[in-house]
CSV table of C-alpha atoms and ligand atoms in Angstrom, one decimal:
chain,number,residue,atom,x,y,z
A,20,UNK,CA,21.0,-49.4,-4.0
A,21,UNK,CA,18.8,-52.7,-3.3
A,22,UNK,CA,21.7,-54.3,-2.7
A,23,UNK,CA,22.9,-51.8,-0.1
A,24,UNK,CA,19.6,-52.0,1.7
A,25,UNK,CA,19.8,-55.8,1.9
A,26,UNK,CA,18.1,-57.4,-1.1
A,27,UNK,CA,19.1,-59.0,-3.9
A,28,UNK,CA,18.8,-57.5,-7.2
A,29,UNK,CA,18.9,-58.9,-10.8
A,30,UNK,CA,18.4,-56.7,-14.2
A,31,UNK,CA,15.2,-57.8,-16.1
A,32,UNK,CA,15.2,-57.9,-19.6
A,33,UNK,CA,13.3,-60.6,-20.8
A,34,UNK,CA,9.9,-62.7,-19.8
A,35,UNK,CA,11.9,-65.4,-18.4
A,36,UNK,CA,13.7,-62.7,-16.1
A,37,UNK,CA,10.6,-60.9,-15.2
A,38,UNK,CA,8.9,-64.4,-14.1
A,39,UNK,CA,11.5,-64.7,-11.4
A,40,UNK,CA,11.5,-61.6,-9.2
A,41,UNK,CA,9.4,-60.8,-6.6
A,42,UNK,CA,9.1,-57.1,-7.1
A,43,UNK,CA,10.2,-54.6,-9.6
A,44,UNK,CA,12.0,-51.1,-10.4
A,45,UNK,CA,11.1,-49.3,-13.3
A,46,UNK,CA,13.9,-47.2,-13.4
A,47,UNK,CA,14.4,-43.6,-14.8
A,48,UNK,CA,15.5,-43.1,-18.5
A,49,UNK,CA,13.3,-42.2,-21.5
A,50,UNK,CA,9.8,-43.3,-21.4
A,51,UNK,CA,8.9,-43.5,-24.9
A,52,UNK,CA,12.3,-45.3,-25.7
A,53,UNK,CA,11.1,-47.9,-22.6
A,54,UNK,CA,7.8,-48.2,-24.1
A,55,UNK,CA,9.2,-49.5,-27.5
A,56,UNK,CA,11.9,-51.3,-25.9
A,57,UNK,CA,9.4,-53.2,-23.8
A,58,UNK,CA,7.1,-53.8,-27.0
A,59,UNK,CA,10.3,-55.2,-28.8
A,60,UNK,CA,11.5,-57.6,-26.0
A,61,UNK,CA,7.8,-58.9,-25.8
A,62,UNK,CA,8.0,-57.8,-22.5
A,63,UNK,CA,4.6,-55.4,-22.4
A,64,UNK,CA,2.0,-58.2,-22.0
A,65,UNK,CA,3.9,-60.0,-19.5
A,66,UNK,CA,4.8,-57.2,-17.5
A,67,UNK,CA,1.0,-55.6,-17.8
A,68,UNK,CA,0.0,-59.3,-16.6
A,69,UNK,CA,2.5,-59.0,-13.6
A,70,UNK,CA,1.3,-55.7,-12.9
A,71,UNK,CA,-2.5,-56.7,-12.6
A,72,UNK,CA,-1.4,-59.5,-10.3
A,73,UNK,CA,-0.2,-56.7,-7.9
A,74,UNK,CA,3.8,-57.3,-7.9
A,75,UNK,CA,5.2,-54.6,-6.0
A,76,UNK,CA,6.7,-52.0,-8.2
A,77,UNK,CA,9.1,-48.8,-7.3
A,78,UNK,CA,9.0,-46.7,-10.8
A,79,UNK,CA,11.1,-43.7,-10.9
A,80,UNK,CA,10.7,-40.8,-13.2
A,81,UNK,CA,10.6,-42.3,-16.7
A,82,UNK,CA,9.3,-45.4,-14.5
A,83,UNK,CA,6.8,-43.3,-13.0
A,84,UNK,CA,5.5,-42.0,-16.3
A,85,UNK,CA,5.2,-45.9,-17.6
A,86,UNK,CA,3.3,-46.7,-14.5
A,87,UNK,CA,0.6,-43.8,-14.3
A,88,UNK,CA,-2.7,-44.0,-15.8
A,89,UNK,CA,-2.5,-41.4,-18.5
A,90,UNK,CA,0.3,-39.4,-19.7
A,91,UNK,CA,0.4,-36.2,-21.7
A,92,UNK,CA,3.4,-34.8,-23.7
A,93,UNK,CA,4.0,-38.7,-24.4
A,94,UNK,CA,4.0,-40.3,-27.6
A,95,UNK,CA,0.4,-41.6,-29.4
A,96,UNK,CA,2.0,-45.0,-29.2
A,97,UNK,CA,3.6,-44.8,-25.6
A,98,UNK,CA,2.2,-47.5,-23.6
A,99,UNK,CA,0.8,-46.2,-19.8
A,100,UNK,CA,0.3,-49.4,-17.5
A,101,UNK,CA,-2.2,-47.6,-15.4
A,102,UNK,CA,-0.8,-49.2,-12.0
A,103,UNK,CA,-1.2,-46.0,-10.1
A,104,UNK,CA,-4.4,-43.4,-11.0
A,105,UNK,CA,-2.0,-40.6,-11.9
A,106,UNK,CA,-2.2,-38.2,-14.9
A,107,UNK,CA,1.3,-37.0,-15.5
A,108,UNK,CA,2.9,-34.6,-17.6
A,109,UNK,CA,6.1,-35.5,-19.3
A,110,UNK,CA,9.0,-33.0,-18.9
A,111,UNK,CA,6.6,-31.0,-16.6
A,112,UNK,CA,9.4,-29.6,-14.3
A,113,UNK,CA,11.5,-28.5,-17.8
A,114,UNK,CA,14.4,-29.4,-19.9
A,115,UNK,CA,17.4,-31.1,-19.3
A,116,UNK,CA,18.8,-27.6,-18.1
A,117,UNK,CA,16.0,-26.9,-15.4
A,118,UNK,CA,17.4,-30.2,-13.5
A,119,UNK,CA,17.5,-29.4,-9.5
A,120,UNK,CA,18.0,-31.3,-6.4
A,121,UNK,CA,15.9,-30.4,-3.5
A,122,UNK,CA,15.6,-31.6,0.2
A,123,UNK,CA,12.4,-33.1,0.7
A,124,UNK,CA,10.1,-33.2,3.5
A,125,UNK,CA,8.9,-37.3,3.0
A,126,UNK,CA,5.7,-38.5,5.3
A,127,UNK,CA,7.2,-41.1,7.5
A,128,UNK,CA,10.7,-39.9,7.4
A,129,UNK,CA,12.3,-38.0,10.2
A,130,UNK,CA,14.9,-36.0,8.0
A,131,UNK,CA,14.6,-34.6,4.6
A,132,UNK,CA,15.6,-36.6,1.4
A,133,UNK,CA,18.0,-35.3,-1.1
A,134,UNK,CA,16.0,-35.4,-4.3
A,135,UNK,CA,17.3,-35.2,-8.1
A,136,UNK,CA,15.0,-34.1,-10.6
A,137,UNK,CA,15.7,-34.6,-14.3
A,138,UNK,CA,13.7,-33.5,-16.9
A,139,UNK,CA,11.0,-34.9,-14.3
A,140,UNK,CA,7.2,-35.5,-15.0
A,141,UNK,CA,4.5,-33.4,-13.2
A,142,UNK,CA,1.6,-34.7,-11.6
A,143,UNK,CA,-1.6,-32.8,-13.3
A,144,UNK,CA,-4.2,-34.6,-11.4
A,145,UNK,CA,-4.1,-38.2,-8.7
A,146,UNK,CA,-6.9,-40.2,-8.1
A,147,UNK,CA,-8.7,-40.7,-4.7
A,148,UNK,CA,-6.6,-44.1,-3.7
A,149,UNK,CA,-3.3,-42.2,-4.3
A,150,UNK,CA,-1.3,-41.2,-1.2
A,151,UNK,CA,1.0,-38.1,-1.5
A,152,UNK,CA,4.3,-39.0,0.4
A,153,UNK,CA,5.9,-36.2,-0.8
A,154,UNK,CA,5.3,-32.4,-2.8
A,155,UNK,CA,7.5,-29.5,-4.5
A,156,UNK,CA,5.5,-26.6,-5.0
A,157,UNK,CA,2.1,-28.2,-4.2
A,158,UNK,CA,2.8,-30.9,-7.1
A,159,UNK,CA,3.2,-34.7,-5.8
A,160,UNK,CA,6.7,-35.9,-6.5
A,161,UNK,CA,6.1,-39.1,-4.1
A,162,UNK,CA,3.2,-41.3,-4.4
A,163,UNK,CA,1.8,-44.7,-3.4
A,164,UNK,CA,-1.1,-46.8,-4.3
A,165,UNK,CA,-1.1,-49.9,-2.6
A,166,UNK,CA,2.2,-51.9,-3.7
A,167,UNK,CA,2.7,-49.3,-6.1
A,168,UNK,CA,5.3,-46.4,-5.4
A,169,UNK,CA,6.5,-44.0,-7.9
A,170,UNK,CA,9.1,-40.7,-7.5
A,171,UNK,CA,9.2,-37.9,-10.1
A,172,UNK,CA,12.9,-37.9,-8.8
A,173,UNK,CA,15.8,-40.2,-8.9
A,174,UNK,CA,16.3,-42.0,-5.5
A,175,UNK,CA,19.1,-44.2,-7.0
A,176,UNK,CA,21.5,-41.0,-7.2
A,177,UNK,CA,21.8,-39.5,-3.9
A,178,UNK,CA,23.1,-42.3,-1.8
A,179,UNK,CA,20.4,-42.6,0.5
A,180,UNK,CA,18.9,-45.7,0.9
A,181,UNK,CA,15.4,-44.4,3.0
A,182,UNK,CA,13.2,-44.8,-0.1
A,183,UNK,CA,14.8,-48.3,-1.0
A,184,UNK,CA,14.3,-49.6,2.3
A,185,UNK,CA,10.9,-48.0,2.5
A,186,UNK,CA,10.0,-49.9,-0.7
A,187,UNK,CA,11.3,-53.1,0.4
A,188,UNK,CA,9.7,-53.0,4.1
A,189,UNK,CA,6.0,-51.3,3.1
A,190,UNK,CA,5.1,-52.2,-0.4
A,191,UNK,CA,6.4,-55.9,-0.7
B,11,LIG,N1,11.5,-36.9,-19.2
B,11,LIG,C1,12.1,-38.4,-19.2
B,11,LIG,C2,10.8,-39.2,-19.9
B,11,LIG,O1,10.0,-38.5,-20.8
B,11,LIG,C3,11.9,-39.0,-17.9
B,11,LIG,C4,13.6,-38.6,-17.4
B,11,LIG,C5,14.0,-39.4,-16.6
B,11,LIG,O2,13.9,-40.1,-16.2
B,11,LIG,N2,14.8,-38.9,-16.0
B,11,LIG,O3,10.7,-40.5,-20.0
């Protein structure tokens, strides 16, 4: 998706690779496992340092969970980077079987965005500096705080590059 919107993209699996990028996507997946793998690959501290330094980051689903200030229904040893002032509940939108797709009204986009939710987190609390860009049933699902953008859904799955463009143009 990043290549499709005109930026160079590479995978980050080591601290050296992390040093080499200008911005970061923290993807969906399984946030407890991702937290363990970040620790195992000695990326926790370097990533915390880059985030504290204000690197632009787009967290989607599990990535959004990892970037939040507080995680409910996580593992006690799961890391929360606190790059955005959110309290999130893992799997708050339900289990795999409750996955859904919805046309989302997004602030700043002139047509609805097709959003795919898979075991998505629910935002239980958003701090005063968090800008809510889209909601489902009154629950924030797309939020921004400074250079941190997070989506509870999977913007890489719908083939619609507008949110990646938004990230590249507005958060970098
Ligand atoms: N529920 C998953 C977690 O806790 C996130 C699911 C996803 O990224 N689609 O990490």
